[in-house]
mmCIF file of C-alpha atoms in Angstrom:
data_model
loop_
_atom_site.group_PDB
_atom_site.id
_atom_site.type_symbol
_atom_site.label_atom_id
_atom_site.label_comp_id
_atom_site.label_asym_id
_atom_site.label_seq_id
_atom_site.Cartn_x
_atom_site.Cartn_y
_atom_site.Cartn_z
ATOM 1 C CA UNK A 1 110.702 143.522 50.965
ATOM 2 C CA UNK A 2 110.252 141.506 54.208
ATOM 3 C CA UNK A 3 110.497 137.646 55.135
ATOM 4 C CA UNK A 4 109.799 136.179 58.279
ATOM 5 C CA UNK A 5 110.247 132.282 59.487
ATOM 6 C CA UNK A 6 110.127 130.428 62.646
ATOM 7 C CA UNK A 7 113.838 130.013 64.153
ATOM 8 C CA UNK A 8 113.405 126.322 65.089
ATOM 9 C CA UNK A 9 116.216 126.540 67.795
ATOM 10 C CA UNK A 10 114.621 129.017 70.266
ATOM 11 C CA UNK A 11 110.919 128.369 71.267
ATOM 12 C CA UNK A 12 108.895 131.616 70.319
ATOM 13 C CA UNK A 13 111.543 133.090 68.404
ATOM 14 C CA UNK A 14 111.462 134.609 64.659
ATOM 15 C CA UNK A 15 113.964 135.324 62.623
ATOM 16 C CA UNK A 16 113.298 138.026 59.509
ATOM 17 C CA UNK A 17 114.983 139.934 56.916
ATOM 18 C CA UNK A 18 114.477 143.170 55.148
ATOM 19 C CA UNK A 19 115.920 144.885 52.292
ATOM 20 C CA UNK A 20 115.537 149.165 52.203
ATOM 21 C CA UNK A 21 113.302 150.681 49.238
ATOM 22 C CA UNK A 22 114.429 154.533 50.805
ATOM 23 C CA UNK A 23 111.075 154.711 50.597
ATOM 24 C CA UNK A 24 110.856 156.870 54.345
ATOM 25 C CA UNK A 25 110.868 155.700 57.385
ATOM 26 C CA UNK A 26 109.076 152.356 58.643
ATOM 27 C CA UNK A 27 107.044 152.378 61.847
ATOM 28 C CA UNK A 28 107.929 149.319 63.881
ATOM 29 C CA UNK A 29 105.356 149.026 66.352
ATOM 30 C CA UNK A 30 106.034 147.489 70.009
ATOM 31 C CA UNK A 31 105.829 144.053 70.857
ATOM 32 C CA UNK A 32 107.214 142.944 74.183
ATOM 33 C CA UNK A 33 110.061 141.838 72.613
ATOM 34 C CA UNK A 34 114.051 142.341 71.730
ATOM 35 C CA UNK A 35 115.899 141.913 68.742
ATOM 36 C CA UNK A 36 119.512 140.938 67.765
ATOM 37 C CA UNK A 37 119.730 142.983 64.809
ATOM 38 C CA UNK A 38 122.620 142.991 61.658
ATOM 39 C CA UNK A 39 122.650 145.840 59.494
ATOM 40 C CA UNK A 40 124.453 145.917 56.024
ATOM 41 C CA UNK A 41 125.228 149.437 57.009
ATOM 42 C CA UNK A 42 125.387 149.896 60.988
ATOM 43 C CA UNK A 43 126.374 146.295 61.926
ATOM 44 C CA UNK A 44 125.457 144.420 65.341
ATOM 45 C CA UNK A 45 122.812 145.679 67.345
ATOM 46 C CA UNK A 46 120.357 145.275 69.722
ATOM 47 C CA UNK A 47 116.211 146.749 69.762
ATOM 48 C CA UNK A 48 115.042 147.088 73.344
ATOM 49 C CA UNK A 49 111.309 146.932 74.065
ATOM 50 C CA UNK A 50 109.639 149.874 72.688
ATOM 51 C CA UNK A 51 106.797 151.684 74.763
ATOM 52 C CA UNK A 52 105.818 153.358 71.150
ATOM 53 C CA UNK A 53 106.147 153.144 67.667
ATOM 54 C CA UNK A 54 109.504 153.364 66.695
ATOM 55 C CA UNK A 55 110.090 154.891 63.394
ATOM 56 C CA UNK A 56 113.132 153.489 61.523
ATOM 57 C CA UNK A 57 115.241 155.531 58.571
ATOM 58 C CA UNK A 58 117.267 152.949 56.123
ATOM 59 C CA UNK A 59 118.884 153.694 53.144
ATOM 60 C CA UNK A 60 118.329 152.091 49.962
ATOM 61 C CA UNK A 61 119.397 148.764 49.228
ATOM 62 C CA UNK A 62 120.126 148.648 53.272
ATOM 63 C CA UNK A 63 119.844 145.017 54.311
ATOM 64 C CA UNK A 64 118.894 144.082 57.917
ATOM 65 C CA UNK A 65 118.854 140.500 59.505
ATOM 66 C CA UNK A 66 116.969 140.392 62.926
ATOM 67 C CA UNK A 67 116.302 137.325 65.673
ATOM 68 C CA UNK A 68 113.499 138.245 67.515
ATOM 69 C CA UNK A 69 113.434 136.676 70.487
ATOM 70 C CA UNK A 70 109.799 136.326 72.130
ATOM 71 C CA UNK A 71 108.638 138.130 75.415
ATOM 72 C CA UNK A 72 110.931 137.824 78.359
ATOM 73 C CA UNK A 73 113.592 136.381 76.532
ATOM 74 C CA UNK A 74 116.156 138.485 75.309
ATOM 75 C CA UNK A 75 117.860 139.509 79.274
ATOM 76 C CA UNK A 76 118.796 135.964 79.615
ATOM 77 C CA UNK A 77 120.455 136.247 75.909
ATOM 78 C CA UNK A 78 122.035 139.720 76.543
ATOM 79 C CA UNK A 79 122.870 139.508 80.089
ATOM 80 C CA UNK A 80 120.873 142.857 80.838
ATOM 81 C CA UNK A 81 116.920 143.702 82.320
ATOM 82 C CA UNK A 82 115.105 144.626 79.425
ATOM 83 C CA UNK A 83 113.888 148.017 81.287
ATOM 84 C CA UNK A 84 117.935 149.061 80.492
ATOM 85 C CA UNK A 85 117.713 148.587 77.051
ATOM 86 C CA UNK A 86 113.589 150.441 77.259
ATOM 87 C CA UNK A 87 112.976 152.666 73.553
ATOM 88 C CA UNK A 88 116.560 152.130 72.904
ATOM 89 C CA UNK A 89 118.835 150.571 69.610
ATOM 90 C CA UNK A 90 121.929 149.904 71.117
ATOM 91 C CA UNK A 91 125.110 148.604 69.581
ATOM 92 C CA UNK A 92 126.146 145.049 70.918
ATOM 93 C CA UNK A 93 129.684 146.332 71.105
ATOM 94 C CA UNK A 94 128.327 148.580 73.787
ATOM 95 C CA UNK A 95 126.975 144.616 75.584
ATOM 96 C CA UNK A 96 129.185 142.035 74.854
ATOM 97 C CA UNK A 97 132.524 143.738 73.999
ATOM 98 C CA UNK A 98 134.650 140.965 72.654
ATOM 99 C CA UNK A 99 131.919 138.497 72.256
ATOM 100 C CA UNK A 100 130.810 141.393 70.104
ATOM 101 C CA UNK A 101 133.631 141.495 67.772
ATOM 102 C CA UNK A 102 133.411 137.548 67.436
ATOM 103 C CA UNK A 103 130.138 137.650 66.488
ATOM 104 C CA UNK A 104 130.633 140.516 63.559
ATOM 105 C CA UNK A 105 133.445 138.744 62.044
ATOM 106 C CA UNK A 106 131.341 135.313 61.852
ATOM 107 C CA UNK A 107 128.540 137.522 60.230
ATOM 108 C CA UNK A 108 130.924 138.653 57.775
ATOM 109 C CA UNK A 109 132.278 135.291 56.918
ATOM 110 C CA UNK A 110 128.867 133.957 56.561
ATOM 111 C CA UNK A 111 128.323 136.769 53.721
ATOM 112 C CA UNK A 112 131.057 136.302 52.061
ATOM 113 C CA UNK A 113 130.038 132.276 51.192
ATOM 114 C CA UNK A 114 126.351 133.077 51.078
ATOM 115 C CA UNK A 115 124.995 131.686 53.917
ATOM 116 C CA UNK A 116 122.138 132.522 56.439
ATOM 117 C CA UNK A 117 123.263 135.480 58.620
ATOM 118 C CA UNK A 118 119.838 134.281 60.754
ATOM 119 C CA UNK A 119 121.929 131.087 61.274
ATOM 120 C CA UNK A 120 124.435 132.669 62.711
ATOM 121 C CA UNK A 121 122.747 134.911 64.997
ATOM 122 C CA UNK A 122 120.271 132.070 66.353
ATOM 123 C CA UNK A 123 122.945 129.986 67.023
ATOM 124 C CA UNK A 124 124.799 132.402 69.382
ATOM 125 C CA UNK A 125 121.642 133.413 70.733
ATOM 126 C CA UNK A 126 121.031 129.956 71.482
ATOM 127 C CA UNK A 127 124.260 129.152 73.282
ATOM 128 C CA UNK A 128 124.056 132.442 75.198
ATOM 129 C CA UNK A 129 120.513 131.133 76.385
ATOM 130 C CA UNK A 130 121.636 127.879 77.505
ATOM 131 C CA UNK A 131 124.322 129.516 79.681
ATOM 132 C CA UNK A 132 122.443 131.556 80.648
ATOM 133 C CA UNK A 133 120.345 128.479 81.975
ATOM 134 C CA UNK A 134 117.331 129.524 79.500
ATOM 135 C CA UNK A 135 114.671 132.098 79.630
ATOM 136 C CA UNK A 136 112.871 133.088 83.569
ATOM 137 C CA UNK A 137 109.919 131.005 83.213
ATOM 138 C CA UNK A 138 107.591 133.248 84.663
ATOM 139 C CA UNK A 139 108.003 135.191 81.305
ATOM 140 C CA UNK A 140 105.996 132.891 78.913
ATOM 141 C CA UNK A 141 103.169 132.318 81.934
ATOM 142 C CA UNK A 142 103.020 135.756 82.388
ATOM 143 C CA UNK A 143 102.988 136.896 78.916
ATOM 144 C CA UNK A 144 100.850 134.086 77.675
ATOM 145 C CA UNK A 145 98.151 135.178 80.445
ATOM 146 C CA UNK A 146 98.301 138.938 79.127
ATOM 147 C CA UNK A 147 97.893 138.012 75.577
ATOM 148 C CA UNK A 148 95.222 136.284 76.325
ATOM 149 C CA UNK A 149 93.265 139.021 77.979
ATOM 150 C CA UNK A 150 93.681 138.214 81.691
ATOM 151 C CA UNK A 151 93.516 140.912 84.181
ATOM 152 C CA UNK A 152 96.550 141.989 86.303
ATOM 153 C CA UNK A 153 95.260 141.368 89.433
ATOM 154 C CA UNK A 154 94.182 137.444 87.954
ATOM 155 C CA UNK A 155 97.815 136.995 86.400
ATOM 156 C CA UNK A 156 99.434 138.601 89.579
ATOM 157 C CA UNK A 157 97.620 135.469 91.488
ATOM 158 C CA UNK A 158 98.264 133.119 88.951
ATOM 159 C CA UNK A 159 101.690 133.019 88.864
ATOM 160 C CA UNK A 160 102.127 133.593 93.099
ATOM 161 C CA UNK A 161 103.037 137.395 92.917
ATOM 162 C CA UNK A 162 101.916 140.035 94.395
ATOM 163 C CA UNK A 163 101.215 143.567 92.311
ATOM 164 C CA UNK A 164 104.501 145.013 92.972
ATOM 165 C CA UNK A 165 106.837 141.770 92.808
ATOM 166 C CA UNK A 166 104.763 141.677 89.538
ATOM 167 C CA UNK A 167 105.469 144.923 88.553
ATOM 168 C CA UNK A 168 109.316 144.842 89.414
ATOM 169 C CA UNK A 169 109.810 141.466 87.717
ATOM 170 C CA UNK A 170 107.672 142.804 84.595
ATOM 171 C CA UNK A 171 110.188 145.745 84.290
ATOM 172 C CA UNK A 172 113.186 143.428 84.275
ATOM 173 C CA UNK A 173 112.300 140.730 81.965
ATOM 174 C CA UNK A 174 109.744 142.822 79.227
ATOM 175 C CA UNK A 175 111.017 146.291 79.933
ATOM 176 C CA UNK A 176 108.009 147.898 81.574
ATOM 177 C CA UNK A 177 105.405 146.745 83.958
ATOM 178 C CA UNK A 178 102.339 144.514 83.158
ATOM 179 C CA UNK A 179 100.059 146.979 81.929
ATOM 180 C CA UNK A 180 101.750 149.104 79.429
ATOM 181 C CA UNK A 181 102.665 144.983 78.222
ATOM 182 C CA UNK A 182 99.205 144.061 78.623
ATOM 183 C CA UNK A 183 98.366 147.346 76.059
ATOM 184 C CA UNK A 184 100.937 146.786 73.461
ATOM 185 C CA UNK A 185 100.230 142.756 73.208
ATOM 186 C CA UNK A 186 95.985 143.653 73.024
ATOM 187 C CA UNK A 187 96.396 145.770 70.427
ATOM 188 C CA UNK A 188 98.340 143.244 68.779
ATOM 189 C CA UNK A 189 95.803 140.968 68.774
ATOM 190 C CA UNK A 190 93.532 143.960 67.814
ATOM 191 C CA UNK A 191 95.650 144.695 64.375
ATOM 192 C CA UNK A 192 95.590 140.479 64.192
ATOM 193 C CA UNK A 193 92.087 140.305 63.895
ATOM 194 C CA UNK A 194 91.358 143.593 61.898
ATOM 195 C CA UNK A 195 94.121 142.634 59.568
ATOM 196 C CA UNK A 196 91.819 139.346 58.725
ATOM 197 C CA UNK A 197 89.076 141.534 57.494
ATOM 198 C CA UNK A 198 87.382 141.655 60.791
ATOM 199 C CA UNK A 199 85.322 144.883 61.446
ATOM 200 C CA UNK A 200 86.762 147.375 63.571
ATOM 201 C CA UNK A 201 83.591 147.569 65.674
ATOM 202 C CA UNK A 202 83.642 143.758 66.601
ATOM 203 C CA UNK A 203 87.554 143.993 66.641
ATOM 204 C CA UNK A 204 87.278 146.028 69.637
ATOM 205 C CA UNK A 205 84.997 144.065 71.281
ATOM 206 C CA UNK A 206 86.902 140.464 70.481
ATOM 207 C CA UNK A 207 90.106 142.367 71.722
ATOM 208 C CA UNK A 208 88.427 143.392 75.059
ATOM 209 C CA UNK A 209 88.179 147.376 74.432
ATOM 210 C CA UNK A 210 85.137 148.926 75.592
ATOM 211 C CA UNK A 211 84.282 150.040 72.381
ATOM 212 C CA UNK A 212 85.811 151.059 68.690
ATOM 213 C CA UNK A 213 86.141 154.969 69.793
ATOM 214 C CA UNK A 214 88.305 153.348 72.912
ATOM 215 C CA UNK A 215 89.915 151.305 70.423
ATOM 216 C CA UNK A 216 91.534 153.685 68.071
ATOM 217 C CA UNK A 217 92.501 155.967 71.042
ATOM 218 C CA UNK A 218 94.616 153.197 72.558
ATOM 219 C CA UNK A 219 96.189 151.898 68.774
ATOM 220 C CA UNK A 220 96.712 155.648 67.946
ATOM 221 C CA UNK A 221 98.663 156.228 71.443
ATOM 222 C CA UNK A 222 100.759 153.198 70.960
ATOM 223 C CA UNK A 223 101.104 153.502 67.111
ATOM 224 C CA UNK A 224 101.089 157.061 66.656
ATOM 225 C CA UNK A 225 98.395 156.788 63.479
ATOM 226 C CA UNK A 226 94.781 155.111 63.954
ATOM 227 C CA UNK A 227 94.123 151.338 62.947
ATOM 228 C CA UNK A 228 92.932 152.415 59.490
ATOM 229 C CA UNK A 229 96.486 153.555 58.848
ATOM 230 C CA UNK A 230 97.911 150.033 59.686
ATOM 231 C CA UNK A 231 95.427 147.511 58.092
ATOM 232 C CA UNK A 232 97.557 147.562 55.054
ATOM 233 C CA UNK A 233 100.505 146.450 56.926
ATOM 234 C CA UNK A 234 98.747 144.518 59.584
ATOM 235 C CA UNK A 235 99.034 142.037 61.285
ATOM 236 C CA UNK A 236 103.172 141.964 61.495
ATOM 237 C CA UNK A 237 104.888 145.222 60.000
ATOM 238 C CA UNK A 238 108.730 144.627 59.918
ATOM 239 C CA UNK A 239 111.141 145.645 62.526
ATOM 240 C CA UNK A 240 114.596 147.296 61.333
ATOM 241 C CA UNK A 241 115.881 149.375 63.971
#
């Protein structure tokens, strides 16, 4: 069982919940982005930017709250570069310490009365981010750019960076440089439009592959299974950590 909704306070943002059938483990595919996570069983956390699919063991009846805060976001909210926190599920004892600590016991008052743990976590999120003096602009431009199929080189120009500045800045605020980025958000939009019923063939060439062979070789790198395998869960699998 998974739910998804806007979170209204952070632009870009979603907030989800999940609840464990044991039914083996869940591939979470990447996505540019970080998650606070809360986990019935392993409590605060945080889900860096994955490179691959990142396969996630729950038990059952395991329930998991997540804010997923949209590319570029999450260093400003966690006080880290993203490329630190690269293929990783970290606990946010191991980030905020105290803060930490805070945070779990509000969680656990908010479960006792019933409310929206999601609440709770966008709302710290949301202070963090205004200390924090909100999100690096250049994130959304940048990632906004990629998504929508621009080259490196054109998005490098667009935004007044060179390759490398590019590169370095891309490392810091998605957790790897523009192209891996560039790869995980087109296929994406691949499993998006394949997931409406769109043929494969003219998938690949809407999504900007060079053709549906080049297409499943790039999903199956990134996935670890072809497209055919994920049009059943397409175009937004959950992501537990």
């Amino acid at each position: 069982m998974y739910r998804e909704e806007a979170a209204p306070g952070i632009r870009g943002a979603v907030r989800w919940a999940s609840v464990s059938r044991g039914e083996g483990p869940v591939r979470v595919l990447p996505d540019g982005c970080l998650d606070l996570l809360w986990s019935s069983r392993a409590g605060l956390l945080v889900a860096g930017p994955d490179r691959h699919a990142h396969l996630s063991v729950s038990v059952p009846g395991e329930r998991w709250v997540g804010l997923r805060l949209p590319p570029g976001t999450g260093p400003a909210v966690f006080g880290i570069p993203a490329d630190e926190l690269r293929d990783q599920r970290v606990p946010l004892d191991d980030l905020w310490g105290p803060a930490a600590t805070e945070l779990a016991d509000r969680v656990a008052a908010a479960e006792a009365r019933g409310w929206p743990v999601a609440g709770v976590l966008e709302e710290v999120a949301l202070r963090r981010l205004r200390t924090a003096g909100g999100p690096d602009p250049l994130a959304a431009r940048v990632a906004a750019r990629l998504a929508a199929g621009a080259t490196i080189a054109a998005t490098a120009a667009e935004v007044g960076l060179g390759a490398r500045a590019l590169h370095r800045r891309s490392q810091l605020l998605f957790g790897y440089g523009p192209k891996t980025l560039a790869r995980i958000l087109r296929m994406r939009r691949a499993l998006t439009l394949a997931g409406a019923g769109t043929p494969l063939a003219e998938v690949a060439v809407l999504a900007g592959y060079a053709d549906q062979a080049h297409l499943t070789r790039e999903v199956k790198e990134l996935a670890g299974v072809p497209p055919t395998r994920l049009l059943p869960a397409a175009p937004d699998p959950s992501r537990p950590a």
